[in-house]
């Protein structure tokens, strides 16, 4: 099938006029039509505007203008990134009818690069969750096994890329929300350095942790997308002015001499033995490629989880206070103002969101601030220092992305059990570091992800290591069986 | 025993000053007062999902300037925090403010009350954003069928200046507030238009028995926007507290509101139901690092502040009262200084600025800001008086002409032939004719009635349409009458 290709191949097809942009866009839209009734990755499909944009691109091609690497290529965005005039629900009923009057910076940059938006993707409500079961609309399925979760909260983004409904999608990662679903769905997911990609127009969950990143089927595509979305944005005060490299220049198969640290704490109890075995095999692959692999320690890892579940809910309790039914979104009928606020929030928010708002409100309240929030921030500093020490010795750290493969929809009813799924990804967000999840093997037919972590703004080294691994293995070439059926 | 014999009031004030920036604190929207509802808004100040604040550097410049004017320490490391509370005029349901690390702290302001100097401590001054405004269809939120929200004011930068509880009388409070507002005006921190709400006061007041060490329980009355309201509020609130204490009641620590119409304070909420603002550092803004060069650049650009200006005017020979009157208005003081650059007689200038020119402007409902008489024109006219070209009396006429026509004084004098008659021969003839026509007055004078001379001078002035040199008229009259 024409469309199951990488960004580079699709770009080539357009340039060589093997296919027009309208044909390509239609092919993807048709495929989304047939596949998404199974996967349910999309909340909104923007067929009309996609075809309009494709027509414009075709004019450019006819005029003989050169095309940028993403120009004319389909994409989809997690539904927490603002798109002017296109619904942006954040997976929540409370934003059901919200059409933002402005674009997120990533939306602007991708639009300017000529990428064609085909739709907005499902997610755990306000990015809170690790399975996309917490969407206010419907759960998304894992294309590898439709009764399994795709992971979360960027489950829609990971699933639609895994099902090849689009060649790339953007997700957001607050505690692992790009990497964990990437691992569950067998795709490449990058959480960039905090401050490398603008958060302007990303509906906030936990401002000090959120970061937007690309999900793709291979490492090179990932670097191409990062090339477009990364860079300083004056609209985001936490965006860092840094010299953005061409990330594709780091892609080489040679990792001789690369120093890789294996943190002991990421291989402790709770890690599924089969997943552990897959990762051990991946480590051996790196060794065989000439990397120097060594065990190391990140001693404060066990405190990352509790610290995260103070900081993230604290920030969310404040960020979500604006959803009160006054100015936009859903409003409940009530006799007076206070009652309207209460009912709007009672009906508009789901269980997990309410749970975290309450946790965060409690943690910030006077009398508990020092014991919880302040303490958590101190832990955060210790976690950062752990990483600083490690990166004085190693180029990258390697770990499983998640302790298990994708579990069954409805299997984890205990929120704490679900929180444990992010145990290896959360420390990275607390430290603001970049990390990537790449397909590393399978357990019982379900993908396993390997996480690589590097120091701030060293995405290049991540891509280098990930690309070398990818090019020396074949996991990324496998596709879910579903695809054959739908075809 | 009277109130003042028994109790002493203890008062501190939180002053909210709208800073005079062109754009809002976290976005590029206009801060202009007025404008149709919700026209000065954008996704950022509306707090729409996904938006982020970007700090307006001019706000920091003004905050530093205010801090320097109030003798504060300027923090080298400062940050913004979120103050979480829930209200429909607050777009994000939290206010971005400063909590534990304000930009300015530990300053002071020297006041003079009834000739006594006193130093009022400034605890801190911090930056924050203003909220929007509820517009009710009826009188109040509870009696209205509907309420709208105008977000034009949302995000207008505020400086909250918190004083120490150092004030012990209503006069001290008012002098402190007047001087504070004057400093903010002079330093260009704010336009200080109280009637537009650009300065608002929260008054904390308690009573204690005279001589007691411990402070009493205080109340806080929010959002007063005129000096007269502050006075009336303090009169009411101290009286209310005194009566309660006299009756053996306990004062409840609470937030109150001032009802201007009824002239009384009303309870808004007590300490028990006080808000828990759940402050925490604003994660969307980077901490503010202020290097010393930045502060010094602003220090070097500081304009002359009222106290320094007053001292300078007194050194030029003005009385304390006159100097005080002139600096009370920034526009009048600026006018005075511009004219002073051209006429080396501060006292003469002060008399004309405070007297005739002020009077003219007042009669016509204008101010020194839009005075039709320029400082140069006034100075030019005063120079003619000093030179003896015109009399003070003619000066009044000339000033009115300048006011009405905008012409320069020299031209007016020339056109109207108002030059003073200082020719002894010419004046002597006129004096002779007046003496001849007023024999009774001449006799009166010679009989020792000194006031008759004044009448004769008046007659000469009248005959010359005020152009006679009064000194010369006096001299000639005396000489001739003595003959």
mmCIF file of N, CA, C and O in Angstrom, chain A residues 325-380:
data_model
loop_
_atom_site.group_PDB
_atom_site.id
_atom_site.type_symbol
_atom_site.label_atom_id
_atom_site.label_comp_id
_atom_site.label_asym_id
_atom_site.label_seq_id
_atom_site.Cartn_x
_atom_site.Cartn_y
_atom_site.Cartn_z
ATOM 1 N N UNK A 325 -16.925 27.293 33.427
ATOM 2 C CA UNK A 325 -18.179 27.497 32.699
ATOM 3 C C UNK A 325 -18.503 28.955 32.433
ATOM 4 O O UNK A 325 -19.531 29.258 31.843
ATOM 5 N N UNK A 326 -17.636 29.877 32.846
ATOM 6 C CA UNK A 326 -17.953 31.296 32.688
ATOM 7 C C UNK A 326 -17.728 31.785 31.260
ATOM 8 O O UNK A 326 -18.581 32.417 30.676
ATOM 9 N N UNK A 327 -16.573 31.448 30.694
ATOM 10 C CA UNK A 327 -16.194 32.085 29.426
ATOM 11 C C UNK A 327 -16.262 31.197 28.197
ATOM 12 O O UNK A 327 -16.480 31.666 27.097
ATOM 13 N N UNK A 328 -16.033 29.903 28.351
ATOM 14 C CA UNK A 328 -15.997 29.008 27.192
ATOM 15 C C UNK A 328 -16.214 27.588 27.700
ATOM 16 O O UNK A 328 -16.149 27.329 28.898
ATOM 17 N N UNK A 329 -16.417 26.689 26.764
ATOM 18 C CA UNK A 329 -16.579 25.292 27.145
ATOM 19 C C UNK A 329 -17.963 25.016 27.718
ATOM 20 O O UNK A 329 -18.889 25.822 27.610
ATOM 21 N N UNK A 330 -18.056 23.860 28.344
ATOM 22 C CA UNK A 330 -19.331 23.396 28.867
ATOM 23 C C UNK A 330 -19.785 24.217 30.079
ATOM 24 O O UNK A 330 -18.958 24.600 30.900
ATOM 25 N N UNK A 331 -21.083 24.543 30.140
ATOM 26 C CA UNK A 331 -21.632 25.191 31.324
ATOM 27 C C UNK A 331 -22.892 24.460 31.766
ATOM 28 O O UNK A 331 -23.792 24.222 30.969
ATOM 29 N N UNK A 332 -22.927 24.118 33.043
ATOM 30 C CA UNK A 332 -24.111 23.443 33.588
ATOM 31 C C UNK A 332 -25.154 24.481 33.985
ATOM 32 O O UNK A 332 -24.820 25.596 34.361
ATOM 33 N N UNK A 333 -26.418 24.093 33.870
ATOM 34 C CA UNK A 333 -27.520 24.955 34.315
ATOM 35 C C UNK A 333 -27.555 24.964 35.841
ATOM 36 O O UNK A 333 -27.402 23.909 36.475
ATOM 37 N N UNK A 334 -27.750 26.134 36.426
ATOM 38 C CA UNK A 334 -27.874 26.199 37.883
ATOM 39 C C UNK A 334 -28.565 27.486 38.277
ATOM 40 O O UNK A 334 -28.699 28.401 37.460
ATOM 41 N N UNK A 335 -29.022 27.543 39.524
ATOM 42 C CA UNK A 335 -29.765 28.712 39.987
ATOM 43 C C UNK A 335 -28.872 29.880 40.343
ATOM 44 O O UNK A 335 -29.250 31.026 40.225
ATOM 45 N N UNK A 336 -27.685 29.597 40.839
ATOM 46 C CA UNK A 336 -26.797 30.709 41.165
ATOM 47 C C UNK A 336 -25.362 30.407 40.746
ATOM 48 O O UNK A 336 -25.056 29.307 40.262
ATOM 49 N N UNK A 337 -24.515 31.406 40.935
ATOM 50 C CA UNK A 337 -23.153 31.344 40.413
ATOM 51 C C UNK A 337 -22.346 30.184 41.001
ATOM 52 O O UNK A 337 -21.756 29.387 40.273
ATOM 53 N N UNK A 338 -22.334 30.081 42.322
ATOM 54 C CA UNK A 338 -21.541 29.029 42.965
ATOM 55 C C UNK A 338 -22.007 27.646 42.524
ATOM 56 O O UNK A 338 -21.202 26.749 42.261
ATOM 57 N N UNK A 339 -23.330 27.511 42.445
ATOM 58 C CA UNK A 339 -23.912 26.226 42.046
ATOM 59 C C UNK A 339 -23.507 25.900 40.598
ATOM 60 O O UNK A 339 -23.220 24.749 40.259
ATOM 61 N N UNK A 340 -23.478 26.943 39.749
ATOM 62 C CA UNK A 340 -23.079 26.745 38.353
ATOM 63 C C UNK A 340 -21.633 26.260 38.269
ATOM 64 O O UNK A 340 -21.325 25.314 37.546
ATOM 65 N N UNK A 341 -20.738 26.914 39.044
ATOM 66 C CA UNK A 341 -19.340 26.460 39.073
ATOM 67 C C UNK A 341 -19.275 24.981 39.442
ATOM 68 O O UNK A 341 -18.637 24.177 38.780
ATOM 69 N N UNK A 342 -19.957 24.664 40.538
ATOM 70 C CA UNK A 342 -19.869 23.305 41.085
ATOM 71 C C UNK A 342 -20.376 22.270 40.093
ATOM 72 O O UNK A 342 -19.730 21.252 39.848
ATOM 73 N N UNK A 343 -21.561 22.547 39.530
ATOM 74 C CA UNK A 343 -22.154 21.567 38.615
ATOM 75 C C UNK A 343 -21.342 21.431 37.335
ATOM 76 O O UNK A 343 -21.226 20.337 36.788
ATOM 77 N N UNK A 344 -20.827 22.554 36.858
ATOM 78 C CA UNK A 344 -20.021 22.509 35.638
ATOM 79 C C UNK A 344 -18.829 21.588 35.833
ATOM 80 O O UNK A 344 -18.533 20.725 35.009
ATOM 81 N N UNK A 345 -18.180 21.755 36.963
ATOM 82 C CA UNK A 345 -16.976 20.960 37.223
ATOM 83 C C UNK A 345 -17.323 19.523 37.575
ATOM 84 O O UNK A 345 -16.588 18.595 37.211
ATOM 85 N N UNK A 346 -18.436 19.349 38.248
ATOM 86 C CA UNK A 346 -18.864 17.995 38.611
ATOM 87 C C UNK A 346 -19.144 17.182 37.345
ATOM 88 O O UNK A 346 -18.722 16.030 37.221
ATOM 89 N N UNK A 347 -19.838 17.821 36.400
ATOM 90 C CA UNK A 347 -20.230 17.083 35.193
ATOM 91 C C UNK A 347 -19.163 17.140 34.101
ATOM 92 O O UNK A 347 -19.074 16.241 33.276
ATOM 93 N N UNK A 348 -18.386 18.205 34.090
ATOM 94 C CA UNK A 348 -17.425 18.383 33.003
ATOM 95 C C UNK A 348 -16.141 17.594 33.177
ATOM 96 O O UNK A 348 -15.508 17.207 32.197
ATOM 97 N N UNK A 349 -15.737 17.365 34.418
ATOM 98 C CA UNK A 349 -14.475 16.652 34.678
ATOM 99 C C UNK A 349 -14.726 15.184 34.993
ATOM 100 O O UNK A 349 -15.709 14.837 35.653
ATOM 101 N N UNK A 350 -13.791 14.340 34.589
ATOM 102 C CA UNK A 350 -13.866 12.920 34.923
ATOM 103 C C UNK A 350 -13.205 12.624 36.265
ATOM 104 O O UNK A 350 -12.625 13.508 36.900
ATOM 105 N N UNK A 351 -13.286 11.352 36.650
ATOM 106 C CA UNK A 351 -12.802 10.896 37.961
ATOM 107 C C UNK A 351 -11.325 11.234 38.210
ATOM 108 O O UNK A 351 -10.975 11.767 39.252
ATOM 109 N N UNK A 352 -10.476 10.872 37.249
ATOM 110 C CA UNK A 352 -9.038 11.021 37.473
ATOM 111 C C UNK A 352 -8.660 12.496 37.617
ATOM 112 O O UNK A 352 -7.848 12.861 38.459
ATOM 113 N N UNK A 353 -9.291 13.332 36.809
ATOM 114 C CA UNK A 353 -9.016 14.766 36.876
ATOM 115 C C UNK A 353 -9.444 15.311 38.232
ATOM 116 O O UNK A 353 -8.706 16.049 38.887
ATOM 117 N N UNK A 354 -10.631 14.909 38.660
ATOM 118 C CA UNK A 354 -11.110 15.374 39.982
ATOM 119 C C UNK A 354 -10.170 14.898 41.084
ATOM 120 O O UNK A 354 -9.857 15.650 42.011
ATOM 121 N N UNK A 355 -9.730 13.659 40.976
ATOM 122 C CA UNK A 355 -8.835 13.101 41.999
ATOM 123 C C UNK A 355 -7.580 13.959 42.098
ATOM 124 O O UNK A 355 -7.143 14.329 43.190
ATOM 125 N N UNK A 356 -7.007 14.309 40.947
ATOM 126 C CA UNK A 356 -5.743 15.056 40.985
ATOM 127 C C UNK A 356 -5.957 16.505 41.421
ATOM 128 O O UNK A 356 -5.095 17.071 42.095
ATOM 129 N N UNK A 357 -7.073 17.097 41.034
ATOM 130 C CA UNK A 357 -7.350 18.463 41.501
ATOM 131 C C UNK A 357 -7.428 18.467 43.027
ATOM 132 O O UNK A 357 -6.879 19.343 43.697
ATOM 133 N N UNK A 358 -8.078 17.439 43.567
ATOM 134 C CA UNK A 358 -8.228 17.388 45.027
ATOM 135 C C UNK A 358 -6.884 17.150 45.702
ATOM 136 O O UNK A 358 -6.552 17.802 46.701
ATOM 137 N N UNK A 359 -6.103 16.221 45.136
ATOM 138 C CA UNK A 359 -4.766 15.965 45.680
ATOM 139 C C UNK A 359 -3.929 17.241 45.693
ATOM 140 O O UNK A 359 -3.294 17.578 46.693
ATOM 141 N N UNK A 360 -3.946 17.927 44.563
ATOM 142 C CA UNK A 360 -3.114 19.124 44.408
ATOM 143 C C UNK A 360 -3.580 20.249 45.302
ATOM 144 O O UNK A 360 -2.765 20.977 45.890
ATOM 145 N N UNK A 361 -4.883 20.416 45.418
ATOM 146 C CA UNK A 361 -5.439 21.468 46.270
ATOM 147 C C UNK A 361 -5.015 21.226 47.721
ATOM 148 O O UNK A 361 -4.602 22.140 48.429
ATOM 149 N N UNK A 362 -5.076 19.964 48.102
ATOM 150 C CA UNK A 362 -4.683 19.596 49.461
ATOM 151 C C UNK A 362 -3.186 19.855 49.687
ATOM 152 O O UNK A 362 -2.787 20.451 50.680
ATOM 153 N N UNK A 363 -2.390 19.427 48.724
ATOM 154 C CA UNK A 363 -0.931 19.539 48.888
ATOM 155 C C UNK A 363 -0.469 20.997 48.969
ATOM 156 O O UNK A 363 0.533 21.305 49.607
ATOM 157 N N UNK A 364 -1.208 21.904 48.328
ATOM 158 C CA UNK A 364 -0.810 23.317 48.336
ATOM 159 C C UNK A 364 -1.421 24.091 49.493
ATOM 160 O O UNK A 364 -1.016 25.217 49.759
ATOM 161 N N UNK A 365 -2.391 23.498 50.172
ATOM 162 C CA UNK A 365 -3.101 24.282 51.183
ATOM 163 C C UNK A 365 -2.181 24.609 52.357
ATOM 164 O O UNK A 365 -1.242 23.879 52.650
ATOM 165 N N UNK A 366 -2.492 25.734 52.994
ATOM 166 C CA UNK A 366 -1.603 26.205 54.055
ATOM 167 C C UNK A 366 -1.595 25.170 55.173
ATOM 168 O O UNK A 366 -2.601 24.573 55.498
ATOM 169 N N UNK A 367 -0.433 24.947 55.715
ATOM 170 C CA UNK A 367 -0.314 23.933 56.744
ATOM 171 C C UNK A 367 0.227 22.624 56.178
ATOM 172 O O UNK A 367 0.815 21.829 56.891
ATOM 173 N N UNK A 368 0.008 22.402 54.858
ATOM 174 C CA UNK A 368 0.524 21.174 54.251
ATOM 175 C C UNK A 368 1.582 21.465 53.191
ATOM 176 O O UNK A 368 2.241 20.563 52.702
ATOM 177 N N UNK A 369 1.684 22.743 52.807
ATOM 178 C CA UNK A 369 2.593 23.146 51.730
ATOM 179 C C UNK A 369 4.014 22.661 51.998
ATOM 180 O O UNK A 369 4.640 22.036 51.151
ATOM 181 N N UNK A 370 4.518 22.949 53.188
ATOM 182 C CA UNK A 370 5.897 22.574 53.509
ATOM 183 C C UNK A 370 6.090 21.061 53.504
ATOM 184 O O UNK A 370 7.100 20.553 53.029
ATOM 185 N N UNK A 371 5.097 20.366 54.058
ATOM 186 C CA UNK A 371 5.221 18.919 54.197
ATOM 187 C C UNK A 371 5.152 18.215 52.844
ATOM 188 O O UNK A 371 5.755 17.151 52.666
ATOM 189 N N UNK A 372 4.393 18.784 51.919
ATOM 190 C CA UNK A 372 4.213 18.098 50.639
ATOM 191 C C UNK A 372 4.901 18.807 49.475
ATOM 192 O O UNK A 372 5.896 18.338 48.948
ATOM 193 N N UNK A 373 4.367 19.967 49.091
ATOM 194 C CA UNK A 373 4.879 20.616 47.879
ATOM 195 C C UNK A 373 6.367 20.953 47.995
ATOM 196 O O UNK A 373 7.165 20.631 47.115
ATOM 197 N N UNK A 374 6.710 21.602 49.093
ATOM 198 C CA UNK A 374 8.100 22.032 49.272
ATOM 199 C C UNK A 374 9.046 20.832 49.329
ATOM 200 O O UNK A 374 10.113 20.829 48.719
ATOM 201 N N UNK A 375 8.597 19.813 50.045
ATOM 202 C CA UNK A 375 9.393 18.583 50.166
ATOM 203 C C UNK A 375 9.583 17.960 48.780
ATOM 204 O O UNK A 375 10.678 17.524 48.424
ATOM 205 N N UNK A 376 8.505 17.923 48.025
ATOM 206 C CA UNK A 376 8.568 17.331 46.680
ATOM 207 C C UNK A 376 9.547 18.091 45.801
ATOM 208 O O UNK A 376 10.292 17.493 45.015
ATOM 209 N N UNK A 377 9.561 19.421 45.942
ATOM 210 C CA UNK A 377 10.503 20.213 45.147
ATOM 211 C C UNK A 377 11.952 19.915 45.544
ATOM 212 O O UNK A 377 12.849 19.946 44.712
ATOM 213 N N UNK A 378 12.146 19.617 46.832
ATOM 214 C CA UNK A 378 13.501 19.258 47.280
ATOM 215 C C UNK A 378 13.912 17.913 46.693
ATOM 216 O O UNK A 378 15.060 17.721 46.278
ATOM 217 N N UNK A 379 12.952 16.994 46.668
ATOM 218 C CA UNK A 379 13.227 15.685 46.052
ATOM 219 C C UNK A 379 13.594 15.890 44.585
ATOM 220 O O UNK A 379 14.530 15.274 44.062
ATOM 221 N N UNK A 380 12.860 16.777 43.955
ATOM 222 C CA UNK A 380 13.108 17.062 42.537
ATOM 223 C C UNK A 380 14.563 17.495 42.314
ATOM 224 O O UNK A 380 15.209 17.061 41.361
#
